[in-house]
mmCIF file of C-alpha atoms in Angstrom:
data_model
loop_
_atom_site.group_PDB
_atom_site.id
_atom_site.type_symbol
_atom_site.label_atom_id
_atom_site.label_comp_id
_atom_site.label_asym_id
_atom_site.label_seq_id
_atom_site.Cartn_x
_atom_site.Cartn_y
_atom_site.Cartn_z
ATOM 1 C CA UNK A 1 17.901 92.341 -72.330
ATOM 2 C CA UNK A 2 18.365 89.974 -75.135
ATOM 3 C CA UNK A 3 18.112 86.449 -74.689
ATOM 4 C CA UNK A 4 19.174 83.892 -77.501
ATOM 5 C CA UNK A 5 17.490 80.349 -76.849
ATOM 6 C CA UNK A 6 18.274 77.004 -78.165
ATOM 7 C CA UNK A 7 16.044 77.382 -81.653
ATOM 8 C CA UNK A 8 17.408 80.694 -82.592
ATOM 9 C CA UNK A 9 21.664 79.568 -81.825
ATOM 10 C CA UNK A 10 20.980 76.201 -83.781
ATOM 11 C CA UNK A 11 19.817 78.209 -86.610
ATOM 12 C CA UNK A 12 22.444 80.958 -86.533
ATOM 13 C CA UNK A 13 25.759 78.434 -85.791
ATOM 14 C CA UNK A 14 27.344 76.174 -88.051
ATOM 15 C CA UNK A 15 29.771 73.653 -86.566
ATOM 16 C CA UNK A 16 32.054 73.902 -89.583
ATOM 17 C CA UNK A 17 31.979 77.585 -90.034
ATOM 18 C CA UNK A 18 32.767 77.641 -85.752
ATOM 19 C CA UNK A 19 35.563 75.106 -86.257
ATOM 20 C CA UNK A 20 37.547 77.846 -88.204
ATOM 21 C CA UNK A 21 36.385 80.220 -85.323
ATOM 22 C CA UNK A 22 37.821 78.103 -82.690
ATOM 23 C CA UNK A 23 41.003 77.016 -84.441
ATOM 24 C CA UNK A 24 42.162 81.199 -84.784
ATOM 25 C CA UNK A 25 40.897 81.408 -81.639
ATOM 26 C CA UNK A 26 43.066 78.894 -79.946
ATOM 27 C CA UNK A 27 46.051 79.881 -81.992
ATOM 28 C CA UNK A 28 45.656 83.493 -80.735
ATOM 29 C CA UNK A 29 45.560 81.985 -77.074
ATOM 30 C CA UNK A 30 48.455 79.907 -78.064
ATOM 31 C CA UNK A 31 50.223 82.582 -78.944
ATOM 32 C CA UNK A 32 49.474 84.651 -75.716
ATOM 33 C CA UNK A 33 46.519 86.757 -75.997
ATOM 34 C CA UNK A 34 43.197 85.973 -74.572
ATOM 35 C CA UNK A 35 42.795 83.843 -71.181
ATOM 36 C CA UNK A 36 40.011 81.289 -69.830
ATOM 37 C CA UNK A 37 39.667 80.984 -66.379
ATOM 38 C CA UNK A 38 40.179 77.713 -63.957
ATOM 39 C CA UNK A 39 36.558 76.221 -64.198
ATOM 40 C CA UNK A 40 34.887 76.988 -60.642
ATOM 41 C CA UNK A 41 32.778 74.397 -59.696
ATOM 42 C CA UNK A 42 30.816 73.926 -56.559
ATOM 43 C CA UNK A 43 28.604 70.756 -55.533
ATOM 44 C CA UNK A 44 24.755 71.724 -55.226
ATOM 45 C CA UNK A 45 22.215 69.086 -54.788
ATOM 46 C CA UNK A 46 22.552 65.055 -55.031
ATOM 47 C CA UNK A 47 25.317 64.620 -57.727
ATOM 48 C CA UNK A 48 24.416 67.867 -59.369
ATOM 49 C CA UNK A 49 27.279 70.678 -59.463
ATOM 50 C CA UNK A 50 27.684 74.421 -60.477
ATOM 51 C CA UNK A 51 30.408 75.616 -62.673
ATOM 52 C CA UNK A 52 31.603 79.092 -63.925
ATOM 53 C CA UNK A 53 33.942 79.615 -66.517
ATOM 54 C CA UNK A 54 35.585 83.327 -67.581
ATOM 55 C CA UNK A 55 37.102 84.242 -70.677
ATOM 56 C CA UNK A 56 38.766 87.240 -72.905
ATOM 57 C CA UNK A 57 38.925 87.262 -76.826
ATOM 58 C CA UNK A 58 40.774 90.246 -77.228
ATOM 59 C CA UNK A 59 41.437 89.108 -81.538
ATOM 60 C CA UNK A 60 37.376 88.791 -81.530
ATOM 61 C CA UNK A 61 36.695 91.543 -78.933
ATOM 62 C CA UNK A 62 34.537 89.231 -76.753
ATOM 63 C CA UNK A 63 34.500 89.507 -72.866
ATOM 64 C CA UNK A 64 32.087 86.734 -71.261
ATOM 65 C CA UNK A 65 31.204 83.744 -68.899
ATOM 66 C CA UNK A 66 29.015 80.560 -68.608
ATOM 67 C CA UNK A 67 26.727 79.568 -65.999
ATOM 68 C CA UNK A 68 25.960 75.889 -65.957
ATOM 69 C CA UNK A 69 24.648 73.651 -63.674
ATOM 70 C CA UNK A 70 24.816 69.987 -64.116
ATOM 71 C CA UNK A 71 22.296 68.043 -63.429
ATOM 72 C CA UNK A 72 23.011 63.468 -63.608
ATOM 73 C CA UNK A 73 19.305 63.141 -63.182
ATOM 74 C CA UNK A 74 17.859 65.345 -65.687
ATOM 75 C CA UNK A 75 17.187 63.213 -68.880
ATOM 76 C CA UNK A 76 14.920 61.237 -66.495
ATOM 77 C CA UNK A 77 12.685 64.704 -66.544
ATOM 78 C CA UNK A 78 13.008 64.883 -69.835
ATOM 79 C CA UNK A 79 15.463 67.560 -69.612
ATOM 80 C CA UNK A 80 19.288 68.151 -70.900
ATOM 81 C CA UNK A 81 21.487 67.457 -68.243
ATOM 82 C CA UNK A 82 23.333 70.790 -68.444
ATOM 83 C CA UNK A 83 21.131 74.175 -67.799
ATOM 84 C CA UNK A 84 22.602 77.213 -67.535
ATOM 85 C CA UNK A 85 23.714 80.717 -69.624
ATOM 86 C CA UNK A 86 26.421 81.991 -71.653
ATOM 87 C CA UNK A 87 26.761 85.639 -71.400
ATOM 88 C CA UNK A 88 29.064 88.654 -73.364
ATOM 89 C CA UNK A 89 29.807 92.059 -72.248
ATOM 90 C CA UNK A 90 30.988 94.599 -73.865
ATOM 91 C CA UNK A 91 34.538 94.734 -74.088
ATOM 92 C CA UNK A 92 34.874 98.654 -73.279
ATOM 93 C CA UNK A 93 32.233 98.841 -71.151
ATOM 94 C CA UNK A 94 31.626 95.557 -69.346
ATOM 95 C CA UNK A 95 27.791 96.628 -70.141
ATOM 96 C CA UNK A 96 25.759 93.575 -71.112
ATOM 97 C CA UNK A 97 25.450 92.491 -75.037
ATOM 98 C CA UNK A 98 23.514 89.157 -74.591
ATOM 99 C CA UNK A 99 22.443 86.445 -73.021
ATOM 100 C CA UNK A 100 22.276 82.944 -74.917
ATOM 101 C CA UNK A 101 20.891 79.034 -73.571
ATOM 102 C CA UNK A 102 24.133 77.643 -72.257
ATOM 103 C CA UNK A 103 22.829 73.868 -73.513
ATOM 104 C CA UNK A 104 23.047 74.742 -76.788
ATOM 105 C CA UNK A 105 26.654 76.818 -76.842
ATOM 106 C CA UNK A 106 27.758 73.661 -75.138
ATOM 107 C CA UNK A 107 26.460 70.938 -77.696
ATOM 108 C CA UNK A 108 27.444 73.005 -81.017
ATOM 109 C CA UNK A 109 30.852 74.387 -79.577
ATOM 110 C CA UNK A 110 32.129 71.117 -78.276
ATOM 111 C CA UNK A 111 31.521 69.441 -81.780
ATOM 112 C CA UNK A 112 32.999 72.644 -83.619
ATOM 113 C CA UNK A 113 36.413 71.859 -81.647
ATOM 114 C CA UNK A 114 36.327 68.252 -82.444
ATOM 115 C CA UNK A 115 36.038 68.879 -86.155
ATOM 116 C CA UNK A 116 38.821 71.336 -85.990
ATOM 117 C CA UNK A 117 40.959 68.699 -84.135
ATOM 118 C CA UNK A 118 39.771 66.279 -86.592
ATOM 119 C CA UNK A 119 40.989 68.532 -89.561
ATOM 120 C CA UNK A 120 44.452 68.975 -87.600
ATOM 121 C CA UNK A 121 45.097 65.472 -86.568
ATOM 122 C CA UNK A 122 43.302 62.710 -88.616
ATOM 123 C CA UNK A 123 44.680 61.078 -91.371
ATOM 124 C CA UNK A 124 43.550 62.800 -94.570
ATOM 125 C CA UNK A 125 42.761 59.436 -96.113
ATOM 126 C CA UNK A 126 40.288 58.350 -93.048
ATOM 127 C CA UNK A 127 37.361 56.055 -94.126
ATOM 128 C CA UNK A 128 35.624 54.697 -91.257
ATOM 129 C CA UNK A 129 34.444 56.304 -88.279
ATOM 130 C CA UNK A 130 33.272 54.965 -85.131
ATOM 131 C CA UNK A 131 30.921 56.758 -82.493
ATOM 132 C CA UNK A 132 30.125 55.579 -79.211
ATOM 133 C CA UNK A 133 26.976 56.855 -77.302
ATOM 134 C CA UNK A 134 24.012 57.359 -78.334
ATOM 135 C CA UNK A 135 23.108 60.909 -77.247
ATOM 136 C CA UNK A 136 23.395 64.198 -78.705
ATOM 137 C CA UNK A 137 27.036 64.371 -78.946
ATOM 138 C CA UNK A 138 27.188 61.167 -80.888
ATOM 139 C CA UNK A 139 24.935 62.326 -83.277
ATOM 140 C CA UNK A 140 26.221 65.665 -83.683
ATOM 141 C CA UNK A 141 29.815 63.946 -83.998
ATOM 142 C CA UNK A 142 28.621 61.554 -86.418
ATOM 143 C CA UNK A 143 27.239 64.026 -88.632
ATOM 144 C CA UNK A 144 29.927 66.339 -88.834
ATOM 145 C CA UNK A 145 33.034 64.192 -88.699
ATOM 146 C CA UNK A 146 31.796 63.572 -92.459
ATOM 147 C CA UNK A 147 32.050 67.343 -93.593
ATOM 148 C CA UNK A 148 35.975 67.398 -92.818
ATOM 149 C CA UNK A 149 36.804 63.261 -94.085
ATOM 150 C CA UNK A 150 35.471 60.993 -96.741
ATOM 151 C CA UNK A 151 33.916 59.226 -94.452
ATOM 152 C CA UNK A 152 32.565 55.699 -96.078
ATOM 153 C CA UNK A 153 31.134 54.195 -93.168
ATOM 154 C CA UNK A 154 29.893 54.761 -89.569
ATOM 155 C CA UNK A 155 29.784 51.990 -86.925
ATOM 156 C CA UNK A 156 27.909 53.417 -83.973
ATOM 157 C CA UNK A 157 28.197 51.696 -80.356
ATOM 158 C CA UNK A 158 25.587 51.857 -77.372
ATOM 159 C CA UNK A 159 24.802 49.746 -74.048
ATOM 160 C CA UNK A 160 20.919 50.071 -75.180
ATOM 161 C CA UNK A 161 19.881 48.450 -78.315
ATOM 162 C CA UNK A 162 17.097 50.430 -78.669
ATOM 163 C CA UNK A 163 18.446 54.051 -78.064
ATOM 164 C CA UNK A 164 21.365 52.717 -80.866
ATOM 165 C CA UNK A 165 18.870 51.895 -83.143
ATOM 166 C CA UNK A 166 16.935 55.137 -83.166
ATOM 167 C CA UNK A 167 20.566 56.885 -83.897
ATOM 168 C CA UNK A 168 21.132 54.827 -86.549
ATOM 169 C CA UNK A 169 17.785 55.873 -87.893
ATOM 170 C CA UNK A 170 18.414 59.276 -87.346
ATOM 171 C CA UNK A 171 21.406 59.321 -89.078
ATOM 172 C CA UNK A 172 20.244 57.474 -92.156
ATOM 173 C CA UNK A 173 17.303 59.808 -92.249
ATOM 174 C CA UNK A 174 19.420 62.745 -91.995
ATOM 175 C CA UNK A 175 22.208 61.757 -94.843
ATOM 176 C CA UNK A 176 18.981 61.260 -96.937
ATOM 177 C CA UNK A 177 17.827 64.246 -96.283
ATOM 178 C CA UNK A 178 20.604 66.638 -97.288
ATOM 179 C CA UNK A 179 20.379 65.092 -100.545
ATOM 180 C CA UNK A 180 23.144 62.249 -100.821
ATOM 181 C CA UNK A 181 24.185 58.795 -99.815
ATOM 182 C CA UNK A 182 26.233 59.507 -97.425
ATOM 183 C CA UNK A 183 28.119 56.780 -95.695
ATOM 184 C CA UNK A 184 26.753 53.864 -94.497
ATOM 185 C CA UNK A 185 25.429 52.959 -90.731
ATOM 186 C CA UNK A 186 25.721 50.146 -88.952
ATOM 187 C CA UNK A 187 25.493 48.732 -85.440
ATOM 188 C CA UNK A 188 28.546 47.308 -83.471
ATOM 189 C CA UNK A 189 27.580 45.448 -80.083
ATOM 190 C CA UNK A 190 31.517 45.074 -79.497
ATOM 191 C CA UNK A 191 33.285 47.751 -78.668
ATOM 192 C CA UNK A 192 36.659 46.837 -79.471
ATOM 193 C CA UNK A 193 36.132 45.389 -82.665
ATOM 194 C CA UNK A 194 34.594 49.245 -83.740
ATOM 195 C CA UNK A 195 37.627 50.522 -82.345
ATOM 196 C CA UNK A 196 39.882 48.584 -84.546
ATOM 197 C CA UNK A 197 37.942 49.361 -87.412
ATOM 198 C CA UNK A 198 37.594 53.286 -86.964
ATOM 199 C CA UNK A 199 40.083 55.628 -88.605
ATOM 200 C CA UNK A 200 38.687 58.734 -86.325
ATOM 201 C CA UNK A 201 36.983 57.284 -83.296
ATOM 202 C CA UNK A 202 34.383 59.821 -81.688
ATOM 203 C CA UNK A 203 33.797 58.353 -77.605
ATOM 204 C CA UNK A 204 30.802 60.409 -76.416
ATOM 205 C CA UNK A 205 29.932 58.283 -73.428
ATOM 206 C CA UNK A 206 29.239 59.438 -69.187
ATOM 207 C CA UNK A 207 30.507 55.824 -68.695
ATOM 208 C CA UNK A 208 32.641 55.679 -65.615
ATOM 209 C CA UNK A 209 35.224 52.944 -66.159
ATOM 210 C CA UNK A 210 36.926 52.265 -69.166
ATOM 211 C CA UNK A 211 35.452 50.177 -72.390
ATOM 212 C CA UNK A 212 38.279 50.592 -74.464
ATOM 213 C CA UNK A 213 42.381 50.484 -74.329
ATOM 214 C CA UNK A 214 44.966 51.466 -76.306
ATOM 215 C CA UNK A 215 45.824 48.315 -77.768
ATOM 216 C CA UNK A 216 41.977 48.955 -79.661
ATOM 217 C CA UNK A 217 43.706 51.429 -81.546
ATOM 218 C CA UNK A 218 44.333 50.239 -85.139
ATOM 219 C CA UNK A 219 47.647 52.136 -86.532
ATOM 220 C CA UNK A 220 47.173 55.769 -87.512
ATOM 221 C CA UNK A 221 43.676 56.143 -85.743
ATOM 222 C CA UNK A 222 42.462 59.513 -84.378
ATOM 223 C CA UNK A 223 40.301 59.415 -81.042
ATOM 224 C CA UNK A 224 37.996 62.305 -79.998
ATOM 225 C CA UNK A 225 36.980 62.331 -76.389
ATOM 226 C CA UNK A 226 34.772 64.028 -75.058
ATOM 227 C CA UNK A 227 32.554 61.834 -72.882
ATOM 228 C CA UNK A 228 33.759 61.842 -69.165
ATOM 229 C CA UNK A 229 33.959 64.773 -68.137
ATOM 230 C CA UNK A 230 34.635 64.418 -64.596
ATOM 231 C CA UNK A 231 38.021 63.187 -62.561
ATOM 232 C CA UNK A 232 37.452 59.647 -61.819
ATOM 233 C CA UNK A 233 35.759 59.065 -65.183
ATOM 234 C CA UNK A 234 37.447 57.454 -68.210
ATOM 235 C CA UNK A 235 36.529 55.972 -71.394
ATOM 236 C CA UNK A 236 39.754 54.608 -72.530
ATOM 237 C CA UNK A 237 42.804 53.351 -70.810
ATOM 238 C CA UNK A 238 45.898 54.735 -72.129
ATOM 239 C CA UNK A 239 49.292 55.506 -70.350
ATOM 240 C CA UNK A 240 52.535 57.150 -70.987
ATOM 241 C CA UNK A 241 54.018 54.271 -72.021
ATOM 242 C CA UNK A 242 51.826 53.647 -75.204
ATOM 243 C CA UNK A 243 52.879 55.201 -78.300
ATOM 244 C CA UNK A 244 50.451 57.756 -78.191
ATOM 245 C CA UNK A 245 50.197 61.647 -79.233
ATOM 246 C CA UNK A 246 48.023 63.475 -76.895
ATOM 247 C CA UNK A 247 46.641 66.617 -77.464
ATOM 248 C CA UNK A 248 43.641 69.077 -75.198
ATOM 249 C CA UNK A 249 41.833 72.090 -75.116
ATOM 250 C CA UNK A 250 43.891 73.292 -72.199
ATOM 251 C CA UNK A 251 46.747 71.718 -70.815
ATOM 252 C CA UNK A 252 45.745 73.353 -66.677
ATOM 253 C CA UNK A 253 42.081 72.448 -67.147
ATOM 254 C CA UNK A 254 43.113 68.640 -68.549
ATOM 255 C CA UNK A 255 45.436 68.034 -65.424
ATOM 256 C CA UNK A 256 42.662 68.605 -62.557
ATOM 257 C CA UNK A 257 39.800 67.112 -64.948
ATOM 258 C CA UNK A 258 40.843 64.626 -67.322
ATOM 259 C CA UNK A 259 41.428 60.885 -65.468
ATOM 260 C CA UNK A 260 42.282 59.187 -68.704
ATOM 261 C CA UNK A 261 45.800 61.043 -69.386
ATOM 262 C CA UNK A 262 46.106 61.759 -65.621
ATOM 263 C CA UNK A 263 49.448 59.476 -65.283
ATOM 264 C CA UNK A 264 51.015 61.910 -68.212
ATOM 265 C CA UNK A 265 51.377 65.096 -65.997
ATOM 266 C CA UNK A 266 54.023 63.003 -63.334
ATOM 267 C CA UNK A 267 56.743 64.259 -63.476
ATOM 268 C CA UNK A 268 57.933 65.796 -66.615
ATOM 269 C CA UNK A 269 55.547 63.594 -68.953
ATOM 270 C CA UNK A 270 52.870 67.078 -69.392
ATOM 271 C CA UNK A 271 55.404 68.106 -72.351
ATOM 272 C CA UNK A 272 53.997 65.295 -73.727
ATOM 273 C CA UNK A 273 49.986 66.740 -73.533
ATOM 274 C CA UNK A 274 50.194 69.350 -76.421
ATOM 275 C CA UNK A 275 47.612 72.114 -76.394
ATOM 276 C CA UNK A 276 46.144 72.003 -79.931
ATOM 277 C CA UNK A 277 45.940 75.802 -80.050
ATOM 278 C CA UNK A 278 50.088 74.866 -80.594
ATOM 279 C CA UNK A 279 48.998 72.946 -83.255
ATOM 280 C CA UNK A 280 46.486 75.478 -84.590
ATOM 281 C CA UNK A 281 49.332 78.368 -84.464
ATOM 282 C CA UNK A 282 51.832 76.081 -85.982
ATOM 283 C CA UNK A 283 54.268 75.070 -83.660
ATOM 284 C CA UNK A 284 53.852 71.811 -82.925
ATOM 285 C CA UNK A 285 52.966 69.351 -86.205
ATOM 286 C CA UNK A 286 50.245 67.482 -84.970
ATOM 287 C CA UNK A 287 50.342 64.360 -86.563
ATOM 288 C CA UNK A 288 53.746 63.012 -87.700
ATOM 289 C CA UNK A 289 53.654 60.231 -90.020
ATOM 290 C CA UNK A 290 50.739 58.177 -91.417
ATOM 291 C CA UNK A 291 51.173 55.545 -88.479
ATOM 292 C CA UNK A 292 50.890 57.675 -85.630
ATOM 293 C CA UNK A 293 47.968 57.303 -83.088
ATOM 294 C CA UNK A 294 46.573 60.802 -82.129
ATOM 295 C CA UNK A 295 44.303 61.727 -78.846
ATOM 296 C CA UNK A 296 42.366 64.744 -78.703
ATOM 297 C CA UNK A 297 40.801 65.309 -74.950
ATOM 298 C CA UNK A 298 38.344 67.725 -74.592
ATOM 299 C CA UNK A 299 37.054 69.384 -71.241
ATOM 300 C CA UNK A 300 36.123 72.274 -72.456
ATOM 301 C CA UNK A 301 37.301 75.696 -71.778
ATOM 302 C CA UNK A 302 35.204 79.384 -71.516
ATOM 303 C CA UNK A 303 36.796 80.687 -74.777
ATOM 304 C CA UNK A 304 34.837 78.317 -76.790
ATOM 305 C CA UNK A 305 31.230 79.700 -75.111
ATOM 306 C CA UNK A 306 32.735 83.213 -75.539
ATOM 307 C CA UNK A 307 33.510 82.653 -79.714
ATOM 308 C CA UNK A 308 30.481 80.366 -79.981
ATOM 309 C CA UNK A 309 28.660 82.931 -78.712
ATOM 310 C CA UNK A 310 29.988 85.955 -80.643
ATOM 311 C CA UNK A 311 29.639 84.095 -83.787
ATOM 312 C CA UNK A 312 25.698 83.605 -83.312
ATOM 313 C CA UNK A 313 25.664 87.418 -82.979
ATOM 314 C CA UNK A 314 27.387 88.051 -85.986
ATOM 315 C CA UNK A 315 25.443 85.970 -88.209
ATOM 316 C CA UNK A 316 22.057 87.512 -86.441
ATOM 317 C CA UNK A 317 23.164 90.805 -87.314
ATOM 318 C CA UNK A 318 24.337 90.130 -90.944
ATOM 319 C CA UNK A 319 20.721 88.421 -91.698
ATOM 320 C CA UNK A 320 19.039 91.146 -90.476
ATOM 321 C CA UNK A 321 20.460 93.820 -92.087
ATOM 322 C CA UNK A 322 19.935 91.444 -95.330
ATOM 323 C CA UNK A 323 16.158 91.152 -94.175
#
């Protein structure tokens, strides 16, 4: 049985390269091949929860699932709050190919979608970007949003001034360590005024009630959240009223799960939530005109573990056989 940990899938997947993974991926679905499941989730102990998600690749030949449990008090053990496994069969057979940490799949496969949304959605002249949290999604966010934009300069937000100032060092240290500038970091104790400054806004929060509204939103921003990922969590207040383009992994899975754009699916408002794999397989435009303010809500769906996943295999075997 083989068994990928977290070392081994950090070293074998690159956001960017996955981004370009996901986005065929999601056009294929789009265009009606492949499936995810509805997310199965069943309450375990205190406010921890179990969740299975199924799905089919057909363009990539990958059958699999993920196994997660989700635990609120972990990072008070010193542990990730999400433990679990991401698993492929094989597609003929339904014998098993591999096993791989589910943490990891999670972290780098929920980045690779934003920076594929970013690439589809944000304005190509985007300058500032603002990221709030301070955990492993914000960095990850922070570091990547920069491969796809010129970014110029990051203002980071967090509740605890001393968790935001180690990500500020951590990003400094890392744009110095691949060898250039980069953009500058700062710190921003108010979250609105980030908001109005960001061009791509990242919101990687568990924060319950809302810290920011649409009204935040300077003209032609692009928001990536991907913070509350429960129903009765939100991180901005938006409604159907505001002039706002929203966009999700999957339209079914954003209905049940995502509180922030819950008011758009009454009545006949869901044509307004646009699955970006439309947007990936060209029939919807994305962004229209400079102007526009652009949502991208992300719960996360099976058939980015799945092609996450598969891609760490491929790029195992192809440096072995160049071993």
């Amino acid at each position: 049985m083989r068994y990928l940990g977290p070392a081994e899938i950090r070293q074998a997947l690159d956001p960017l390269e996955l981004s370009e993974r996901l986005r065929a991926a999601f056009a294929d679905h789009a265009r009606g091949r492949g499936a995810n499941s509805p997310r199965l989730v069943l309450p375990t102990v205190g406010r921890g929860a179990l969740g299975a998600m199924l799905a089919v690749s057909p363009a990539d030949g990958l059958v699999g699932a993920k196994l997660v449990s989700v635990n609120p008090e972990n990072p008070a053990r010193g542990l990730n709050p999400h433990q679990g496994i991401v698993v492929l069969l094989d597609p003929d057979t339904g014998e098993f190919r591999a096993g791989f940490d589910a943490s990891e799949i999670t972290a780098l496969r929920t980045v690779a979608l934003s920076i594929a949304a970013t690439k589809a959605l944000a304005r190509a002249d985007a300058r500032t970007l603002a990221v709030f949290g301070t955990g492993l999604q914000a960095y990850l966010h922070a570091i990547a949003v920069p491969r796809v934009r010129s970014i110029e300069e990051i203002r980071i937000v967090g509740r605890d001034p001393l968790k935001t100032a180690r990500l500020q060092k951590r990003l400094r240290d890392h744009f110095a360590r691949i060898g250039r500038s980069g953009p500058a970091v700062k710190v921003d104790t108010n979250p609105a005024e980030a908001a109005r400054a960001g061009d791509v806004l990242c919101l990687c929060t568990a924060i319950a009630q809302p810290y920011l509204r649409f009204a935040d939103l300077r003209p032609g921003a692009h928001v990536n959240a991907v913070g509350a990922c429960r129903p009765g969590m939100r991180e901005i207040l938006v409604s159907p009223r505001d002039p706002l383009a929203v966009f999700v992994d999957d339209r079914e899975r954003a209905r049940e799960e995502a509180e922030e754009i819950r008011s758009y699916f009454v009545g006949e408002r869901a044509d307004r939530v646009v699955p970006l794999g439309d947007v990936f397989a060209g029939t919807h435009p994305g962004r229209v005109g400079n102007g526009a303010r652009t949502l991208f809500k992300s719960v996360g769906v099976g058939l980015q573990d799945i092609v996450a996943a598969g891609l760490v295999l491929e790029n195992l075997a192809r440096r072995e056989k160049h071993s």
